[in-house]
Coordinates of C-alpha atoms in Angstrom, one line a residue:
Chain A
X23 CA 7.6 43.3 -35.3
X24 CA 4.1 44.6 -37.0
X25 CA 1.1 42.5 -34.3
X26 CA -1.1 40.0 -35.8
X27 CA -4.7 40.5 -34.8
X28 CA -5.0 38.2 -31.3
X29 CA -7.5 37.3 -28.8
X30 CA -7.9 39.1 -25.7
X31 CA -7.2 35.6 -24.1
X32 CA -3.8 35.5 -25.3
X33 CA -3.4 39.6 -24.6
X34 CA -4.1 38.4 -20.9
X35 CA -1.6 35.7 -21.3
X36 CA 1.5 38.0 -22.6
X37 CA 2.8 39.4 -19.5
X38 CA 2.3 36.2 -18.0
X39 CA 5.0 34.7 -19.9
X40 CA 6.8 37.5 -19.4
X41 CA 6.8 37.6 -15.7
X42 CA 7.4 34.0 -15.2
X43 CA 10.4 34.2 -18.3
X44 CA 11.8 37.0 -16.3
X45 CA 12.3 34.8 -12.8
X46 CA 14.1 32.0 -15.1
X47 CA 16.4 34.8 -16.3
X48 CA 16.6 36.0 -12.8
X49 CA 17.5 32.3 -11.9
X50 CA 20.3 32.3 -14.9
X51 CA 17.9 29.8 -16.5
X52 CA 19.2 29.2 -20.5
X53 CA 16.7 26.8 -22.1
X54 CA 13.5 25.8 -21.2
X55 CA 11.0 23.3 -23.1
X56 CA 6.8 24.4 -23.4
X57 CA 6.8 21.3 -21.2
X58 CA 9.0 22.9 -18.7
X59 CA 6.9 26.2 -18.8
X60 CA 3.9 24.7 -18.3
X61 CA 5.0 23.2 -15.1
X62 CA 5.9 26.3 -14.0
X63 CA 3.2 28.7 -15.5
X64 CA 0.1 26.2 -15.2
X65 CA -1.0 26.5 -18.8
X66 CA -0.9 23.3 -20.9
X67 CA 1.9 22.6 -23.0
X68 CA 0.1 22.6 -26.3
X69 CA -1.7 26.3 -25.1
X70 CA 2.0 28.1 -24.5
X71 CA 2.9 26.3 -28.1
X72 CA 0.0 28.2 -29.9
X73 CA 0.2 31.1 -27.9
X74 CA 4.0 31.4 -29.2
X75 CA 3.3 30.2 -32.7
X76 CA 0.9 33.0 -33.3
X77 CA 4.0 35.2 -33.1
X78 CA 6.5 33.3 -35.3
X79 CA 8.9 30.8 -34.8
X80 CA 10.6 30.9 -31.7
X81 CA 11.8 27.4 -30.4
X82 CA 12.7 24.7 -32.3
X83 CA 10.7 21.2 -31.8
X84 CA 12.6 18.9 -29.0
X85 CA 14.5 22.0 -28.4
X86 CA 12.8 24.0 -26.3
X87 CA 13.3 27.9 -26.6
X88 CA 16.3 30.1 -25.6
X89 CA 15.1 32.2 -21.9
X90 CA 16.6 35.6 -23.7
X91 CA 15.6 35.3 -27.0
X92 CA 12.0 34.3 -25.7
X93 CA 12.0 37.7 -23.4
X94 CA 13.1 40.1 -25.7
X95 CA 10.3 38.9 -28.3
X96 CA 7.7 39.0 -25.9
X97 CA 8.4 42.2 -24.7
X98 CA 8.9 43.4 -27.9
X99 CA 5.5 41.8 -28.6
X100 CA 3.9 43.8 -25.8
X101 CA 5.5 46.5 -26.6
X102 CA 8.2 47.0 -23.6
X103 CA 11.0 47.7 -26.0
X104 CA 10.6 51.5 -25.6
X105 CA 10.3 54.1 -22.9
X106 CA 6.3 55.9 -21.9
X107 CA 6.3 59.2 -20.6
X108 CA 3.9 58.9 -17.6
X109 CA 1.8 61.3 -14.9
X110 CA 0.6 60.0 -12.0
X111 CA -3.2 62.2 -11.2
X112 CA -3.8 62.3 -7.2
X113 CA -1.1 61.7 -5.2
X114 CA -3.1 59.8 -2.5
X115 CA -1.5 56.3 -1.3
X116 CA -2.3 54.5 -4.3
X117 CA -0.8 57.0 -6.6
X118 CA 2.4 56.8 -4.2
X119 CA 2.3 53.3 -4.6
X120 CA 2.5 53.2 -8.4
X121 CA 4.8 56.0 -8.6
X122 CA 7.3 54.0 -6.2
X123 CA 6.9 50.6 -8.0
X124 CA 7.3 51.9 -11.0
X125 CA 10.7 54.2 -10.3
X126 CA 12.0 51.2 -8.0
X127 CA 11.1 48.3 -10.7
X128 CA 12.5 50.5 -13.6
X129 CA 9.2 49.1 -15.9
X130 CA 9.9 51.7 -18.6
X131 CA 6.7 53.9 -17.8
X132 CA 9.0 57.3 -16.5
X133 CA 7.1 58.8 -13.9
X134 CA 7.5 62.7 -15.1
X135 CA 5.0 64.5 -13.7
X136 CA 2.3 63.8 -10.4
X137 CA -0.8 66.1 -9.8
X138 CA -3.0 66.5 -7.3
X139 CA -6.0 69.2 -6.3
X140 CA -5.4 68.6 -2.5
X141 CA -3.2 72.1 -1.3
X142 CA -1.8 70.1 1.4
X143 CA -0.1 67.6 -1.3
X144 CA 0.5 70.0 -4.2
X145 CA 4.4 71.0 -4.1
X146 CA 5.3 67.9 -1.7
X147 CA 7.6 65.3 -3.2
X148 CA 7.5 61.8 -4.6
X149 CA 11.1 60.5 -5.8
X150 CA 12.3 63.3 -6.7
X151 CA 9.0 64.3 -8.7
X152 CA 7.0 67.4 -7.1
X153 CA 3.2 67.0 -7.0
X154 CA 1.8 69.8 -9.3
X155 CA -2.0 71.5 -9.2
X156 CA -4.1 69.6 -11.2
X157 CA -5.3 72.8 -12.8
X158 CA -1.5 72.3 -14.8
X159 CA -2.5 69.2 -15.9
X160 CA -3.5 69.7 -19.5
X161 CA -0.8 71.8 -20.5
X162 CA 1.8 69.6 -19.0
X163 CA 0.3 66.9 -20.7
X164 CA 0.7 68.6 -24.2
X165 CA 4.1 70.3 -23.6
X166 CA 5.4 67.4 -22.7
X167 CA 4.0 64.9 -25.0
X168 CA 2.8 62.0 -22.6
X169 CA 2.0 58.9 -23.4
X170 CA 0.2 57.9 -20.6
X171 CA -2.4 58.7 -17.8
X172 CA -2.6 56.8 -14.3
X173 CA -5.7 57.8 -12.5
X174 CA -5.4 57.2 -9.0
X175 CA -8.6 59.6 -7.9
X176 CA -11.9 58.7 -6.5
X177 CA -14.5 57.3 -8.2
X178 CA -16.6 60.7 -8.4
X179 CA -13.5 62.5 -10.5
X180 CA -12.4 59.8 -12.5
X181 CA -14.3 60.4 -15.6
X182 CA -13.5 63.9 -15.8
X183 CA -10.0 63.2 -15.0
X184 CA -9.8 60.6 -18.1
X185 CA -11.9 63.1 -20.4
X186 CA -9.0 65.9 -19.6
X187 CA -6.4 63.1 -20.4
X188 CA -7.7 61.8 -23.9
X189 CA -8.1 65.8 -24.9
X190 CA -5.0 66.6 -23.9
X191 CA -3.3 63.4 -26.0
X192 CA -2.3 60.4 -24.2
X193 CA -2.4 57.0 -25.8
X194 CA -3.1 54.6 -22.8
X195 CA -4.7 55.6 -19.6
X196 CA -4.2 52.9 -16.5
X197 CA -7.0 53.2 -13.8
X198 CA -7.4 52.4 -10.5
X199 CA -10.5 53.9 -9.6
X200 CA -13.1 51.4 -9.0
X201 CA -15.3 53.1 -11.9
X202 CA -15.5 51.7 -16.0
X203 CA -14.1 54.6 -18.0
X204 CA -15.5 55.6 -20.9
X205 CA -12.6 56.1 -23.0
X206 CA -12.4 56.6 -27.5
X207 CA -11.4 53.3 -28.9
X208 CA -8.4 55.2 -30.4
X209 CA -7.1 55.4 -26.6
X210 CA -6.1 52.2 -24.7
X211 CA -7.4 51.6 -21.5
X212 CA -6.6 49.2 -18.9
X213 CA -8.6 49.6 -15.3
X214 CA -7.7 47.9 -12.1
X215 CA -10.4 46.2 -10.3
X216 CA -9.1 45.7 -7.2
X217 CA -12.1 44.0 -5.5
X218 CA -12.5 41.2 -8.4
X219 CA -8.9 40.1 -6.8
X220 CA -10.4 40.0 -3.5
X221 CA -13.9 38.4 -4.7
X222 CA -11.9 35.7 -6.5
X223 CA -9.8 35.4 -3.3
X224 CA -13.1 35.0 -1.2
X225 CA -14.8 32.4 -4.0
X226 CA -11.5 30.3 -3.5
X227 CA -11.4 30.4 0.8
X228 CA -14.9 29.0 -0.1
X229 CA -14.3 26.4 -2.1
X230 CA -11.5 25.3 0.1
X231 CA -13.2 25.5 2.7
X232 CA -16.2 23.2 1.1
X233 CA -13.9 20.7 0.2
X234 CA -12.6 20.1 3.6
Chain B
X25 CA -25.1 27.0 -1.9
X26 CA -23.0 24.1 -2.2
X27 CA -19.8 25.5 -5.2
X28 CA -20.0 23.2 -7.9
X29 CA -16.7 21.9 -8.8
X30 CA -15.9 25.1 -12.0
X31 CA -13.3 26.3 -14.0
X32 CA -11.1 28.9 -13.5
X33 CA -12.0 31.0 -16.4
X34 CA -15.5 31.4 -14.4
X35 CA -13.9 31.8 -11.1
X36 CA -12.2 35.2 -13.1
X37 CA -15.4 36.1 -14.8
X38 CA -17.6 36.2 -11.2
X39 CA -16.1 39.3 -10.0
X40 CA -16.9 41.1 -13.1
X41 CA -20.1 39.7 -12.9
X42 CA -21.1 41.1 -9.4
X43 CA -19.1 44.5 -10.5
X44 CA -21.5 45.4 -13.0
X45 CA -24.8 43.8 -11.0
X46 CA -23.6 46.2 -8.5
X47 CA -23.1 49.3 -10.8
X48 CA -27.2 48.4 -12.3
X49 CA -28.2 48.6 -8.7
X50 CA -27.0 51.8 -7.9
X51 CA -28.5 53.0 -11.1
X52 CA -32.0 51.3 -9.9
X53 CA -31.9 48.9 -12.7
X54 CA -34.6 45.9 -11.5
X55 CA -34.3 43.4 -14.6
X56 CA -32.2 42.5 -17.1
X57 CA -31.9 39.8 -20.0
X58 CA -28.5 38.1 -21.0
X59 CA -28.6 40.1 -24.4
X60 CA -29.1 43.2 -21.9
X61 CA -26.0 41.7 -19.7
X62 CA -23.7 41.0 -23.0
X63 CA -24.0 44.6 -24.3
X64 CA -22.6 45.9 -20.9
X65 CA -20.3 43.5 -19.9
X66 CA -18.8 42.2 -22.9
X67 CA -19.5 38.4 -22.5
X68 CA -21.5 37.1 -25.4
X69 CA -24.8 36.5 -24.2
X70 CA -24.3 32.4 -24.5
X71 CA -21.3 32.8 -22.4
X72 CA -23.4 34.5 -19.5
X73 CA -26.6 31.7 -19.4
X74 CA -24.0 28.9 -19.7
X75 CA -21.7 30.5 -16.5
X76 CA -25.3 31.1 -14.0
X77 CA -26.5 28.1 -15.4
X78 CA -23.5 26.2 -13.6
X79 CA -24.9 27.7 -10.4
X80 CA -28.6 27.1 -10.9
X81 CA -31.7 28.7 -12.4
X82 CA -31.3 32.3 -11.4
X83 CA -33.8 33.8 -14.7
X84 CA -36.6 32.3 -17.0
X85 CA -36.0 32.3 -20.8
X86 CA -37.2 35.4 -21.8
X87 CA -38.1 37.3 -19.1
X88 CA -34.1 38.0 -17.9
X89 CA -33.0 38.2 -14.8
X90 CA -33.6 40.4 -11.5
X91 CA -30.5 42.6 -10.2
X92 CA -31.2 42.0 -7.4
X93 CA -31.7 38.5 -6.8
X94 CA -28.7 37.9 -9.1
X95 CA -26.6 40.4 -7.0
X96 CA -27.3 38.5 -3.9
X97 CA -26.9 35.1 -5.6
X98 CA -23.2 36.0 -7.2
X99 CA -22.8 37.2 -3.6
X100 CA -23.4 33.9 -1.5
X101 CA -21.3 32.2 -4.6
X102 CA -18.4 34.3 -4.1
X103 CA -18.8 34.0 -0.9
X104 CA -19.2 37.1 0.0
X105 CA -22.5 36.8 2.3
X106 CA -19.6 36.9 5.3
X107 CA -17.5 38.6 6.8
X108 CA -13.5 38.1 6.8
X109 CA -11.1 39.4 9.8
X110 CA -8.3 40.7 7.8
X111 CA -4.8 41.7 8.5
X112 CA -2.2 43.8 6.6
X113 CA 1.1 43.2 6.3
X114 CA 3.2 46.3 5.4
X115 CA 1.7 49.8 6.1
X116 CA 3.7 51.7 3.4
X117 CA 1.3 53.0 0.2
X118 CA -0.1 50.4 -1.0
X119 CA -0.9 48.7 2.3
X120 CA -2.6 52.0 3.7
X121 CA -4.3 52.4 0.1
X122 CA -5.5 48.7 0.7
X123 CA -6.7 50.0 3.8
X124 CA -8.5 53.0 3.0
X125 CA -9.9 50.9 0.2
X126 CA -11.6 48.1 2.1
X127 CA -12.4 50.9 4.9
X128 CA -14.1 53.1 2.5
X129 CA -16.2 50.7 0.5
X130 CA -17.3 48.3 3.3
X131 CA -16.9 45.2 0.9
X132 CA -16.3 42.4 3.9
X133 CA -13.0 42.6 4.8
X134 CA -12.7 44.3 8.1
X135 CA -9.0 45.6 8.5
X136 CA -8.7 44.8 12.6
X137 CA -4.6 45.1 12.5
X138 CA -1.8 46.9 10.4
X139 CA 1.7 45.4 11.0
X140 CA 5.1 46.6 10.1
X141 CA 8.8 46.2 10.7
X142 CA 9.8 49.8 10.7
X143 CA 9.8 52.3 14.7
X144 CA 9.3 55.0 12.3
X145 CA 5.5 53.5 11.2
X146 CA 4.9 51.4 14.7
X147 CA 2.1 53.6 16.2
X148 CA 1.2 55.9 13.5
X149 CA -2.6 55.5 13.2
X150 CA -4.8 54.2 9.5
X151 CA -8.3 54.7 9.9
X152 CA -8.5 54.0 13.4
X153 CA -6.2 50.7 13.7
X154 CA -2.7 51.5 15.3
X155 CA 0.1 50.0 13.4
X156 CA 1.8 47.1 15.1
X157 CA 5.1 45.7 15.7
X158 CA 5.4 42.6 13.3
X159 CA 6.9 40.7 16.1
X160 CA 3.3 40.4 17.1
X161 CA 1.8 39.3 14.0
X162 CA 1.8 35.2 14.8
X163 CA 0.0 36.0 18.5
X164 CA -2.6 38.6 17.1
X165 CA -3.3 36.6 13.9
X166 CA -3.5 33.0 16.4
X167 CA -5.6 34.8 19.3
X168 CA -8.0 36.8 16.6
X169 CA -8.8 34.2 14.2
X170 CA -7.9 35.8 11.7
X171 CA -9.3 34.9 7.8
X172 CA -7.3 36.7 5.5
X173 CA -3.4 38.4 5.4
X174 CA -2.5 41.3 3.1
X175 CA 0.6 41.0 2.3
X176 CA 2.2 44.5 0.9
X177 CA 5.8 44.4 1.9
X178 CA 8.9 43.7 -0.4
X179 CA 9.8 41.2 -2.6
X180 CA 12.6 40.5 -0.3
X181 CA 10.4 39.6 2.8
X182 CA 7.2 38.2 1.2
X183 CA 7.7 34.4 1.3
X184 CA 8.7 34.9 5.3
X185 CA 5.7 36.7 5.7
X186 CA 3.2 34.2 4.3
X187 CA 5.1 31.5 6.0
X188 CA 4.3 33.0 9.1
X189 CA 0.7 33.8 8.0
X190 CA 0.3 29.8 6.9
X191 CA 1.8 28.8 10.2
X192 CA -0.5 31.2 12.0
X193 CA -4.0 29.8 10.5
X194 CA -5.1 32.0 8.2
X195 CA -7.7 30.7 5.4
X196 CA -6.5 33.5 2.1
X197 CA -3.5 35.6 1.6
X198 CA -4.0 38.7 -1.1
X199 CA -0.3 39.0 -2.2
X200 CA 0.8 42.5 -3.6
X201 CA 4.7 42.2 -3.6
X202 CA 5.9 41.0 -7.0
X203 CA 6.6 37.4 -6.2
X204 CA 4.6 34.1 -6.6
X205 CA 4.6 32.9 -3.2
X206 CA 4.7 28.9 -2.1
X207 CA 1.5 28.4 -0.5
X208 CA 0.0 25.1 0.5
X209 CA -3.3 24.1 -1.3
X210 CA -5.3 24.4 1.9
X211 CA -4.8 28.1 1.8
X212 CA -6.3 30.5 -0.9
X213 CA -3.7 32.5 -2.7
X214 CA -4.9 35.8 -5.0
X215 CA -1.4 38.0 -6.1
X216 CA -1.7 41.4 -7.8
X217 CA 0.6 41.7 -10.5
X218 CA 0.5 45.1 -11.2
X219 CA 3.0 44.8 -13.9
X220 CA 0.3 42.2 -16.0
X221 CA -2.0 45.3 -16.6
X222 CA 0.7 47.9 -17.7
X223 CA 1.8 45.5 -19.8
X224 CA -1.2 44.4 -21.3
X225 CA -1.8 48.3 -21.8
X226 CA 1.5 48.9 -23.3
X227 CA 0.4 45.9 -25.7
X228 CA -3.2 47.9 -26.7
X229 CA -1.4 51.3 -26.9
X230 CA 1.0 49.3 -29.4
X231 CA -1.8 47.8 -31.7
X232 CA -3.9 50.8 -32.0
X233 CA -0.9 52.8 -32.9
X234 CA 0.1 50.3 -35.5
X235 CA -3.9 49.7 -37.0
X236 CA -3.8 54.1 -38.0

């Protein structure tokens, strides 16, 4: 299915759906109304309606939609309905992390290859994966044609990290380093900001605690 | 400052707010006008007076706004002129990279325990804070007045844990395991879905690969 041009709103909203369609399949759910969704998801009715429409048809009115049919399209809409060759750079906690979660949740990014520039980590193992000197990087990258980059370095070496990356070929690049990347528009980028979870975490604590 | 009652949409857009505020302080940035703000951050420049208005006048038209009055301000609204006692739960990758994080960047949440279910990680040491037996967890979290639970163990045991958290008194939970937890509405909830952002990447790799 060839993507309409979308909002980043509704790019945001995507895995959402997915997520949350993926526990009703879980739960052996079959059918499911907007109604029903919104209940669950928290958008409104009317918003999951549009959001859908702007895809094609996929429920029919007093219906509802099919759970199945409604999770295949939307992750063929985002894109999930083929495999991405992956390397993991710095194989610190948080590039552990990812490279477990996303071997044990079977996501379709294949972890192939990890690298590091610590000696101490360089030939130690990750499921099955060996951490490789980052120095290896580039050409691993190109032999191997990879699709995507998870930086999982410090702040200081990201950029030169993601410059290596777009050289050497990938088309997405996931960061976790608390840094904005600058990145060609012809690679896609998505960065991790793990303290705007914890400020919005704080703002809420707040407001509860306000209202009390 | 008293929180106005606001949306969620600005809740989200805070963070990123204080995230780049932050980044034009370190680069000794002293003013800056919305237009200025837009061109960084994205937000049109409408967008950015009408969020600060809801909090106040923070800048006069057409002189901008000082970083670091703004800084501060965003701060106390986020409620991050505090501190927060913080546990984690879990001390496998991601709960050590949480951690290090919070350790390394001094942002306000001081990790004072590490729990875990497993002899083999009982003991072992994270930047200075032993890692204790969960059995503990209720007593520690009751007797320290604790604000805020990390939660970075399974799928399988998440729910349990933020029971016990809930039960126990604390304020916010930051979930990590894949899961949305029940949580009562007098207790702040942020989850990190780290599948939403590799699948909102997979979705931008997609569309630039489909607009060449």
């Amino acid at each position: 299915m060839r993507t309409p041009r979308i909002s980043n709103a509704i790019i945001k909203r995507l895995p959402v759906y997915r997520r949350y369609l993926g526990q009703l399949q879980r739960q052996g759910v079959k059918k499911i109304s907007s109604n029903e969704l919104s209940a669950i998801i928290g958008f409104t009715a009317s918003q999951i309606r549009q959001d859908l429409n702007t895809f094609g048809e996929f429920g029919q009115q007093g219906y509802g939609y099919s759970v199945d049919y409604l999770f295949g399209k939307v992750n063929e809409i985002l894109g999930l309905d083929r495999e991405y060759k992956t390397v993991v750079i710095g194989a610190g906690n948080i590039g552990k992390a990812i490279a477990n979660y996303t071997y044990y949740y079977k996501i379709g990014f294949n972890i192939i290859g990890i690298f590091d520039a610590n000696p101490a980590v360089i030939g130690t193992e990750c499921n099955d994966v060996i951490v490789q000197d980052i120095e290896g990087l580039r050409e691993f990258v190109e032999a191997n044609n990879v699709d995507v980059g998870v930086i999982c370095v410090n702040r200081e070496n990201a950029q030169a990290v993601a410059d290596l990356l777009v050289d050497a070929g990938v088309s997405g690049i996931w960061n976790f380093a608390p840094i904005d990347l600058e990145i060609p528009k012809s690679v896609a980028l998505e960065s991790v900001h793990l303290s705007d979870g914890l400020h919005t975490l704080s703002f809420k604590m707040k407001s509860i605690s306000e209202s009390k």
